[in-house]
Coordinates of C-alpha atoms and ligand atoms in Angstrom, one line a residue:
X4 CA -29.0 -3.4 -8.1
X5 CA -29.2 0.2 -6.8
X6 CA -26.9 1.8 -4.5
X7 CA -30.0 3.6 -2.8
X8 CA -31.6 0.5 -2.3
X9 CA -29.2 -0.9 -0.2
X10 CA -28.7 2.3 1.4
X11 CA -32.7 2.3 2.5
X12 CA -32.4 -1.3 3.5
X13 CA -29.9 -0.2 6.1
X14 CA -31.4 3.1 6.9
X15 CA -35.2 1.6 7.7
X16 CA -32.8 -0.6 10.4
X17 CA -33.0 -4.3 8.1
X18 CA -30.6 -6.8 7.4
X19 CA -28.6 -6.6 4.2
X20 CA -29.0 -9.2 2.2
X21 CA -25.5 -11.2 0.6
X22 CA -26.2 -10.1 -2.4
X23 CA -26.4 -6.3 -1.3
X24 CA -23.0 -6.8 0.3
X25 CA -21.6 -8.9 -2.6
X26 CA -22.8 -6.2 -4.8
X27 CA -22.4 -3.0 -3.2
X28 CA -18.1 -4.0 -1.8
X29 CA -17.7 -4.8 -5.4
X30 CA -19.2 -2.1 -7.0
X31 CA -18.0 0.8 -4.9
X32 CA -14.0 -0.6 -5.2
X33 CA -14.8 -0.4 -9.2
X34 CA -15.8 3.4 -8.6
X35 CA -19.4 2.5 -9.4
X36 CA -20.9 3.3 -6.1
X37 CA -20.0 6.8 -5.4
X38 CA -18.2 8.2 -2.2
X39 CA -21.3 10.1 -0.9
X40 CA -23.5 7.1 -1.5
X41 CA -21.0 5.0 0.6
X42 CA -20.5 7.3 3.2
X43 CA -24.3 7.1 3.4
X44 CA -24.2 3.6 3.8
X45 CA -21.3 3.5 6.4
X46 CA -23.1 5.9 8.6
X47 CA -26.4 3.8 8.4
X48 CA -24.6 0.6 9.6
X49 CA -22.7 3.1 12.2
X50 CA -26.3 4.0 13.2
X51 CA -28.4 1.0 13.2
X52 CA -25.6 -2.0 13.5
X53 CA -25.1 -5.3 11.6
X54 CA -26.0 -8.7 12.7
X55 CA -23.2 -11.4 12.8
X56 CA -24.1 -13.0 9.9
X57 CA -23.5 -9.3 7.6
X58 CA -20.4 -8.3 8.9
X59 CA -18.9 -11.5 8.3
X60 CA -20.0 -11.2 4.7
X61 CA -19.3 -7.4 4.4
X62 CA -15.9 -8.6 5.7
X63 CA -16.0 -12.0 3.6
X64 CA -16.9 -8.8 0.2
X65 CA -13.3 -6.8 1.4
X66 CA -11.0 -9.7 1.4
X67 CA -12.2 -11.1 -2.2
X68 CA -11.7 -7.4 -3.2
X69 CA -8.0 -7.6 -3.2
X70 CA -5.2 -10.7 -3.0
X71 CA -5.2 -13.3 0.0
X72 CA -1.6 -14.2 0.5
X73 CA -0.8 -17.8 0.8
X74 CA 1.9 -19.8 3.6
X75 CA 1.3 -23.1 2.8
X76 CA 4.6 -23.3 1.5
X77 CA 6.4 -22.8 4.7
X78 CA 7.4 -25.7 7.2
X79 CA 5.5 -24.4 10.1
X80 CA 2.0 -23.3 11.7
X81 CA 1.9 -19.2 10.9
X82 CA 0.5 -17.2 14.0
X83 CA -0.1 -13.0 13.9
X84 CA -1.3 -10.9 16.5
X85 CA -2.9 -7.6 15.9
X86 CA -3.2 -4.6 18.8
X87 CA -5.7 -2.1 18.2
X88 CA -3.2 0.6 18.9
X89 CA -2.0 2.7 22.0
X90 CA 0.3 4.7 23.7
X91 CA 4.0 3.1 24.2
X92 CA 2.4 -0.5 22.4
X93 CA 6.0 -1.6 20.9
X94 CA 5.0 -5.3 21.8
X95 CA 5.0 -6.1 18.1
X96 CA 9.0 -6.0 17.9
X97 CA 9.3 -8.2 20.6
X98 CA 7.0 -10.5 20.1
X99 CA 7.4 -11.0 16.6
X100 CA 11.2 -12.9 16.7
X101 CA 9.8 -14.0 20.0
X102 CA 7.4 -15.9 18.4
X103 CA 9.5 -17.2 15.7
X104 CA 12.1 -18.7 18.0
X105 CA 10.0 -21.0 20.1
X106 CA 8.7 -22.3 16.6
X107 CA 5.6 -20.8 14.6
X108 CA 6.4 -18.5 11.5
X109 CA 5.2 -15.0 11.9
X110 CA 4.3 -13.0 9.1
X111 CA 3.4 -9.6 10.7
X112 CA 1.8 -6.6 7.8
X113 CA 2.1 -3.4 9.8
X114 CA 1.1 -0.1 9.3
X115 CA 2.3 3.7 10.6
X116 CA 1.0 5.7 13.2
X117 CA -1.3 8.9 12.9
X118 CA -2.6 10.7 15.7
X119 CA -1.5 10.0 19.1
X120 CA -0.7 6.2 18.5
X121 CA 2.7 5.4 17.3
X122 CA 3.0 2.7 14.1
X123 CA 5.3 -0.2 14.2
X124 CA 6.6 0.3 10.7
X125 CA 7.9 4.0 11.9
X126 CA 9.4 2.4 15.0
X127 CA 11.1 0.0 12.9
X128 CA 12.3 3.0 10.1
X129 CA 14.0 4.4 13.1
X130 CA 16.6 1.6 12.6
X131 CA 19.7 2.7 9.8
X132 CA 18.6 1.0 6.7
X133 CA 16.0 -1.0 7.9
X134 CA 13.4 -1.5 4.8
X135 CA 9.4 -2.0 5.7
X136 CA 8.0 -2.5 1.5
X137 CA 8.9 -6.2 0.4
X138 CA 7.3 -7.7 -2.3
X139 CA 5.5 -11.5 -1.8
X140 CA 8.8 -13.1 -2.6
X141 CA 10.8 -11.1 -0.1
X142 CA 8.6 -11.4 2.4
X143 CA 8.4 -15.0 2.1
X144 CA 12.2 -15.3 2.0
X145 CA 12.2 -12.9 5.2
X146 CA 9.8 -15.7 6.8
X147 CA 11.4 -18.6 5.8
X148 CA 14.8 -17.8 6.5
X149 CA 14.4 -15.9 9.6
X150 CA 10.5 -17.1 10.8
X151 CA 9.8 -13.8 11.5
X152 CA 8.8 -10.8 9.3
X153 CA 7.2 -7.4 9.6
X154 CA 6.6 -5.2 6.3
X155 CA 3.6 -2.6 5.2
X156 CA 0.8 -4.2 3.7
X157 CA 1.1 -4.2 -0.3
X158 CA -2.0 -2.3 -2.1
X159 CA -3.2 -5.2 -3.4
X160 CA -4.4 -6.4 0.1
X161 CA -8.2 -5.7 0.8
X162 CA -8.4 -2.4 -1.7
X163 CA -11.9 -2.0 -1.0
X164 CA -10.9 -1.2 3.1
X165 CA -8.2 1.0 1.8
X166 CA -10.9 3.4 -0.4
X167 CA -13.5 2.7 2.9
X168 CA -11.2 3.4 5.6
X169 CA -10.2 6.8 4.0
X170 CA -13.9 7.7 3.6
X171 CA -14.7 6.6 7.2
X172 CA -11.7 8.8 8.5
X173 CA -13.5 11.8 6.7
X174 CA -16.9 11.5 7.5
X175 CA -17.3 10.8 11.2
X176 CA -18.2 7.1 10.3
X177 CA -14.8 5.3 12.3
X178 CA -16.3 4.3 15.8
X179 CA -19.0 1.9 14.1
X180 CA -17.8 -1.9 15.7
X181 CA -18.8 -4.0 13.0
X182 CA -16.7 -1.3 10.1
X183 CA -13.6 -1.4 12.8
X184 CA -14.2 -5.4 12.8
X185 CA -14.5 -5.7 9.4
X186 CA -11.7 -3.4 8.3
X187 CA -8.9 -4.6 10.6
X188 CA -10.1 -8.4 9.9
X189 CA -10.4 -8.2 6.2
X190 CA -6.7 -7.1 6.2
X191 CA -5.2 -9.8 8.9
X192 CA -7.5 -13.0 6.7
X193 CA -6.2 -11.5 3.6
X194 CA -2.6 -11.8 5.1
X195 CA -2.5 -15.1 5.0
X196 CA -2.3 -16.2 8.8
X197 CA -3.4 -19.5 10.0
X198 CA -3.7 -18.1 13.9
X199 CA -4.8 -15.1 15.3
X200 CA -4.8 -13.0 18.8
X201 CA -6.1 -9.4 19.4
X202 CA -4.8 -7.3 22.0
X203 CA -7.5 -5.1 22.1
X204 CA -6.7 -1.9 24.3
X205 CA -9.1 -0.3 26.6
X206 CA -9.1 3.1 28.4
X207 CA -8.1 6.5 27.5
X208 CA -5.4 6.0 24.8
X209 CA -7.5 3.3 23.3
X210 CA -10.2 3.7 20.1
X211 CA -12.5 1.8 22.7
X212 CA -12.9 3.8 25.8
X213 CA -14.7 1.0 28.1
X214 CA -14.4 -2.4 28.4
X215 CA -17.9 -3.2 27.4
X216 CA -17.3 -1.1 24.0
X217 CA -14.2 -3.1 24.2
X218 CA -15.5 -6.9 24.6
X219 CA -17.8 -6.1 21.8
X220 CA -15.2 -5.5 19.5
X221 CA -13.1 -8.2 20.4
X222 CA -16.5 -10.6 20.5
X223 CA -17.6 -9.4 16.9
X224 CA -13.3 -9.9 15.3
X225 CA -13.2 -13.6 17.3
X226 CA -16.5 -14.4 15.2
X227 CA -15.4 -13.0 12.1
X228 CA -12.4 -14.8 12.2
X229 CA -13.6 -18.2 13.4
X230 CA -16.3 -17.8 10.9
X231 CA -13.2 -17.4 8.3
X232 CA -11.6 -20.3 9.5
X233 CA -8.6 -18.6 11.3
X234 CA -8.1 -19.7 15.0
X235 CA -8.7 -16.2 16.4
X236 CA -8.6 -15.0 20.1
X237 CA -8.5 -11.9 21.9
X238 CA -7.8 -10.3 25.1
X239 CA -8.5 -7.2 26.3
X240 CA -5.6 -5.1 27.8
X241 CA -4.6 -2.0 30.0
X242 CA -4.3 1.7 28.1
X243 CA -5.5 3.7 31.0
X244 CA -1.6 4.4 31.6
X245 CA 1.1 4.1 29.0
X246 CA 2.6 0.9 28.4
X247 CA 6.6 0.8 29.2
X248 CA 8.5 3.6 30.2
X249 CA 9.1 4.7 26.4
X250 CA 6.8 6.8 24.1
X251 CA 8.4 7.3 20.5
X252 CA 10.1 5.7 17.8
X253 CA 13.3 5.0 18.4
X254 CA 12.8 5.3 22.0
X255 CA 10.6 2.1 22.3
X256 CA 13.0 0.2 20.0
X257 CA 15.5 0.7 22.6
X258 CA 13.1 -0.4 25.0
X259 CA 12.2 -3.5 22.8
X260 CA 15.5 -4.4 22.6
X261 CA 15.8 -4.0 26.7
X262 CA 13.1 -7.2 26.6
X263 CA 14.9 -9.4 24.2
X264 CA 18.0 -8.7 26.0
X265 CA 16.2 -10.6 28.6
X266 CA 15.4 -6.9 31.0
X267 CA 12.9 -4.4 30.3
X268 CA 9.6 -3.2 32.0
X269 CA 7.9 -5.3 34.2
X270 CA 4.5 -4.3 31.9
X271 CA 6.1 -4.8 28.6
X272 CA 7.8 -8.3 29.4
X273 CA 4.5 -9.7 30.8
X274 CA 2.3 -8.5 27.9
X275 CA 4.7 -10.1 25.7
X276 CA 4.9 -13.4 27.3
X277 CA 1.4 -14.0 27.8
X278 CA 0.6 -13.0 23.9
X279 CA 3.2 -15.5 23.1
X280 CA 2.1 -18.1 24.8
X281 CA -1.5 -17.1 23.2
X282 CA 0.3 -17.4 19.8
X283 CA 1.7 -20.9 20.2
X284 CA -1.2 -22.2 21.8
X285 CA -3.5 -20.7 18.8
X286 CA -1.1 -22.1 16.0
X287 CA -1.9 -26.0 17.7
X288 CA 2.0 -25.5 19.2
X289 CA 1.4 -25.9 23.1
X290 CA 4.2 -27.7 23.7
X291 CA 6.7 -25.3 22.2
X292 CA 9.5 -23.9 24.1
X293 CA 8.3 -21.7 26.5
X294 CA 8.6 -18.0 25.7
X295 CA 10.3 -16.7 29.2
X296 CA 12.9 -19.7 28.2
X297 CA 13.2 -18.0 24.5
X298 CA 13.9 -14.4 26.2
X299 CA 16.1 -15.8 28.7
X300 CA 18.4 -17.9 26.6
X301 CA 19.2 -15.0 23.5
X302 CA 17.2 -17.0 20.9
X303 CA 14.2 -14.8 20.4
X304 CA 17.6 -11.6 20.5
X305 CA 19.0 -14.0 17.5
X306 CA 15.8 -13.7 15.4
X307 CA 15.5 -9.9 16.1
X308 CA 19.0 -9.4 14.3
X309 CA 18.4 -11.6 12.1
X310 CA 15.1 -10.1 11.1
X311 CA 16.6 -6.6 11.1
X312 CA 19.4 -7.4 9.1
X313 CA 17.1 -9.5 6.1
X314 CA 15.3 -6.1 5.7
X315 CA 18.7 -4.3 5.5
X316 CA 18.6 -2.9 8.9
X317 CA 22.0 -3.2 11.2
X318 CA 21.1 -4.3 14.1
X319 CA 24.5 -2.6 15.7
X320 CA 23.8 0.8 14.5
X321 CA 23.4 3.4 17.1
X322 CA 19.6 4.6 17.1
X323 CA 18.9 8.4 15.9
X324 CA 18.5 10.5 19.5
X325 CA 16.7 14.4 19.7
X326 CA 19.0 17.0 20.0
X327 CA 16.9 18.4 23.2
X328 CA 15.8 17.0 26.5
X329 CA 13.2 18.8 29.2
X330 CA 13.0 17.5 32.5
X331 CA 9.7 17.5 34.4
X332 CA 9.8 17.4 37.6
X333 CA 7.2 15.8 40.1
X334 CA 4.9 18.5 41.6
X335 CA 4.9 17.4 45.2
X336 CA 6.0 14.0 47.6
X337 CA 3.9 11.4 47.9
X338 CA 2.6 8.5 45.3
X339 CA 2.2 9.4 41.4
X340 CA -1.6 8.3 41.3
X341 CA -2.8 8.8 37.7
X342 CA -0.3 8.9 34.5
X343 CA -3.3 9.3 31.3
X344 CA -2.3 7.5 28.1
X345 CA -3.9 9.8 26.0
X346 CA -2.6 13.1 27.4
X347 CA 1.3 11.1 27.1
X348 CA 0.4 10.1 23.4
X349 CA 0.0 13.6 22.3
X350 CA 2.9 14.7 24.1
X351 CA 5.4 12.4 22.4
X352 CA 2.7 13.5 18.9
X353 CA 3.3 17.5 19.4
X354 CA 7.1 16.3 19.9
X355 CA 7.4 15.4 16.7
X356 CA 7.0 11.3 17.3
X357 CA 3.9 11.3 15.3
X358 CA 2.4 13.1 12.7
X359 CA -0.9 15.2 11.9
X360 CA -1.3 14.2 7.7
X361 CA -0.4 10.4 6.1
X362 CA 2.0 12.2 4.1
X363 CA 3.8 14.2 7.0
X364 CA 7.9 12.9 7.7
X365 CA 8.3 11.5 12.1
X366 CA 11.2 12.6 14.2
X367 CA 12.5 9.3 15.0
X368 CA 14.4 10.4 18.5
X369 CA 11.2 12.8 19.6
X370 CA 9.1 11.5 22.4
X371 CA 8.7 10.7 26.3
X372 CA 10.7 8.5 29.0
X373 CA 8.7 7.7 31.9
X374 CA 10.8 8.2 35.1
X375 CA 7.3 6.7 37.0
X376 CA 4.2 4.7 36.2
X377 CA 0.8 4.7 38.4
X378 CA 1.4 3.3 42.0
X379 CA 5.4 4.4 42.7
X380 CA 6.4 6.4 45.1
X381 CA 8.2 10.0 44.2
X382 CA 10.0 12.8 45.6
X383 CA 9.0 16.2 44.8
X384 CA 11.3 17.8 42.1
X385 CA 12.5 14.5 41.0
X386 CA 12.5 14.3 37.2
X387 CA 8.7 12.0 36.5
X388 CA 9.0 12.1 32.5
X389 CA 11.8 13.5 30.3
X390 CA 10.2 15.1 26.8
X391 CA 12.8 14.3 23.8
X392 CA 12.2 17.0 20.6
X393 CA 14.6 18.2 17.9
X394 CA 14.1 21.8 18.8
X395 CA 12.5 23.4 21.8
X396 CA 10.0 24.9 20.1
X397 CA 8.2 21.8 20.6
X398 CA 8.0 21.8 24.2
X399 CA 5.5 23.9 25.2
X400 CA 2.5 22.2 23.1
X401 CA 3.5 19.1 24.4
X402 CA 3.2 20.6 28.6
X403 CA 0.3 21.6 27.1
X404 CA -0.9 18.4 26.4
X405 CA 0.2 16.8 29.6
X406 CA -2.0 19.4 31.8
X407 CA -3.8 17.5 34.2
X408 CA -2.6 14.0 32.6
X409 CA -0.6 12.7 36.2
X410 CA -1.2 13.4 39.5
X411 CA 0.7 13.2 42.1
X412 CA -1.7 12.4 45.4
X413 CA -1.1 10.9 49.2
X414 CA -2.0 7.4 48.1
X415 CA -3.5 5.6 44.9
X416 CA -7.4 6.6 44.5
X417 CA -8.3 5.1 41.6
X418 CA -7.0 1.2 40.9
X419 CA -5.6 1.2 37.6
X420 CA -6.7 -1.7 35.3
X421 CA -5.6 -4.7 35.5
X422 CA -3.0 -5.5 32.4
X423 CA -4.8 -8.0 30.8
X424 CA -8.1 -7.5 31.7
X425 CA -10.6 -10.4 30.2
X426 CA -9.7 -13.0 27.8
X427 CA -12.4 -13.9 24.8
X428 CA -12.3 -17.1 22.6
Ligands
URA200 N1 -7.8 0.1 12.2 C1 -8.2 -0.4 11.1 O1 -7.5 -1.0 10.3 N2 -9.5 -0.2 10.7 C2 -10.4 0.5 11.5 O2 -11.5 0.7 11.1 C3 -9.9 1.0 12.7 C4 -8.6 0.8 13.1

């Protein structure tokens, strides 16, 4: 077989056949395809699309390119979630031990953020000795003991999405639905889960702008992993606004820990309880303890500390904090009527919570309080957001960013989006 061939198949707009996606995954992890005949290829499917039937299989070539972990040994139904990223999206660290104490194991591969969308595993570093590589044994010691674990992917997971992804990222060849639904599901079959549910984010912070962009996303993972034999479903959720009143690393693990301490947002709570629930009633356990009970009562606060502590994190240890704080104040009276997700996630970036190269070291205390979401009522002068940075110098980039990001108007103009806005299985 030749690389070019399967490149013109795609090109001329025609199905690939299983062998071409067999052979081409295969060849181009072994270093036998070359990048520039793979970026090729990516950009053909980006241009002309893949039927259902060839990005199952292109996804079906990732996961045999690598290791596919294996629960079976655990005493429980396993049940993941993935989010498709956003702005202030900490619901991972809640729902994980959440999860774990109304009965289902969780075992949760993470990954870090870059660009304006925090990561969960640099949330999670934020915590004093807190540990996010495990090897298989650990993790499954993690899960056993604790039902709940969240740790960075090993290489050995899906190798051929790793060498893809980076080749997407550098040649305008990301935004293709069926390479985002094969890349993200090649990684969450190969991890081993037995349940699925996608919170995938739509609006301004999100990778996928509009809800029809959106539901074809979510339509095109569900059949990839029902076709894979993992009980997959998705909803698709708010990110015209931030979610939770904290943008940043250590910030939102305060604000996780608000939630299991049985407070927090109204946004964040709800988002985690109905994902739950989504998560029991995937993994077959519908008549599990309810999840509202498991914040309620401490339990799902037991497994968070536990959790934190089998990674080598103390839960008790006071969380790193920026050295300076800048007020900003509401521009007028009336009701704050437009607070973009996007403009916040760069803000808390250019603060120092995220970073501009893989490679690049986070400020764990940079990033944003919300003092106001869309719909409250303000006073003029009254602090809306406080901006957290270790040195001033980062300030003015980030009121740069938030230009024209809120708005502070007589009355709402434009509803924002419902939080969860459509639900596909
Ligand atoms: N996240 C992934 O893992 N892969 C993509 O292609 C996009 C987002």
């Amino acid at each position: 077989m030749h690389a070019i061939d399967v490149i013109v198949t795609k090109r001329d707009g025609h199905e690939l056949s299983a062998e071409q996606i067999e052979w081409v995954i295969d060849a181009y992890t072994k270093g036998e395809v070359a990048d520039e005949q793979m970026s090729s290829l990516a950009m053909a499917i980006l241009l002309n699309g893949m039927s259902r039937r060839e990005v199952s299989q292109w996804t079906d070539a990732m996961l045999r390119s690598g290791d596919r972990m294996d629960w079976s040994a655990l005493d429980r139904p396993t049940a993941d979630k993935h989010s498709t990223g956003g702005v202030g999206d900490k619901i991972t660290l809640p729902l994980a031990p959440l999860v774990a104490a109304c009965g289902a194991a969780v075992p949760q591969l993470s990954g870090r953020g870059l660009g304006h969308t925090g990561g969960t595993l640099d949330k999670l570093e934020s915590i004093p000795g807190w540990r996010a590589s495990l090897s298989p044994e650990e993790m499954l010691g993690v899960l056993s003991s604790t039902g709940a674990v969240i740790c960075a992917a090993g290489t050995g997971l899906a190798p051929a999405d790793r060498k893809l992804y980076a080749l997407r990222d550098v040649t305008g060849t990301v935004e293709s639905i069926p390479l985002i639904a094969s890349s993200i599901m090649s990684k969450k079959i190969a991890e081993g889960t037995g349940s699925l549910v996608l919170d995938v984010k739509v609006g301004s912070g999100a990778f996928m702008k509009t809800v029809p962009r959106a539901r074809e996303l979510a339509e095109t993972m569900v059949a990839i992993g029902t076709d894979h034999g993992v009980r997959t479903i998705a909803l698709l959720t708010a990110m015209d606004r931030p979610l939770g009143r904290k943008v940043g690393n250590a910030l939102e693990v305060e604000e996780s820990v608000e939630v299991l301490a049985g407070g927090g947002p109204s946004d964040v709570v709800e988002l985690t309880v109905r994902l739950a629930r989504e998560m029991l009633a995937a993994a077959g356990m519908s008549g599990a303890k309810d999840p509202a009970d498991a914040l309620a009562d401490g339990s799902a606060m037991d497994v968070w500390r536990a959790m934190i502590r089998a990674q080598g994190g103390d839960p008790d240890a006071a969380l790193p904090r920026a050295a300076e704080t800048l007020d900003i104040p509401a521009p007028a009276s009336g009701v704050l009527t437009r607070l973009d997700a996007y403009g916040v996630g760069v803000a808390a970036w250019r603060l120092g919570a995220g970073r501009a190269r893989k490679e690049d070291p986070v400020s764990f205390g940079a990033g944003i309080t919300l003092h106001a979401k869309p719909g409250d009522t303000v006073r003029e002068g009254q602090p809306l957001m406080t901006l957290h940075a270790d040195d001033t110098s980062r300030f003015d980039s980030a009121l740069a960013s938030l230009e024209g990001a809120y708005e502070v108007a007589g009355e709402l103009v434009v509803e924002p989006l419902p939080l969860v806005i459509e639900r596909i299985s």
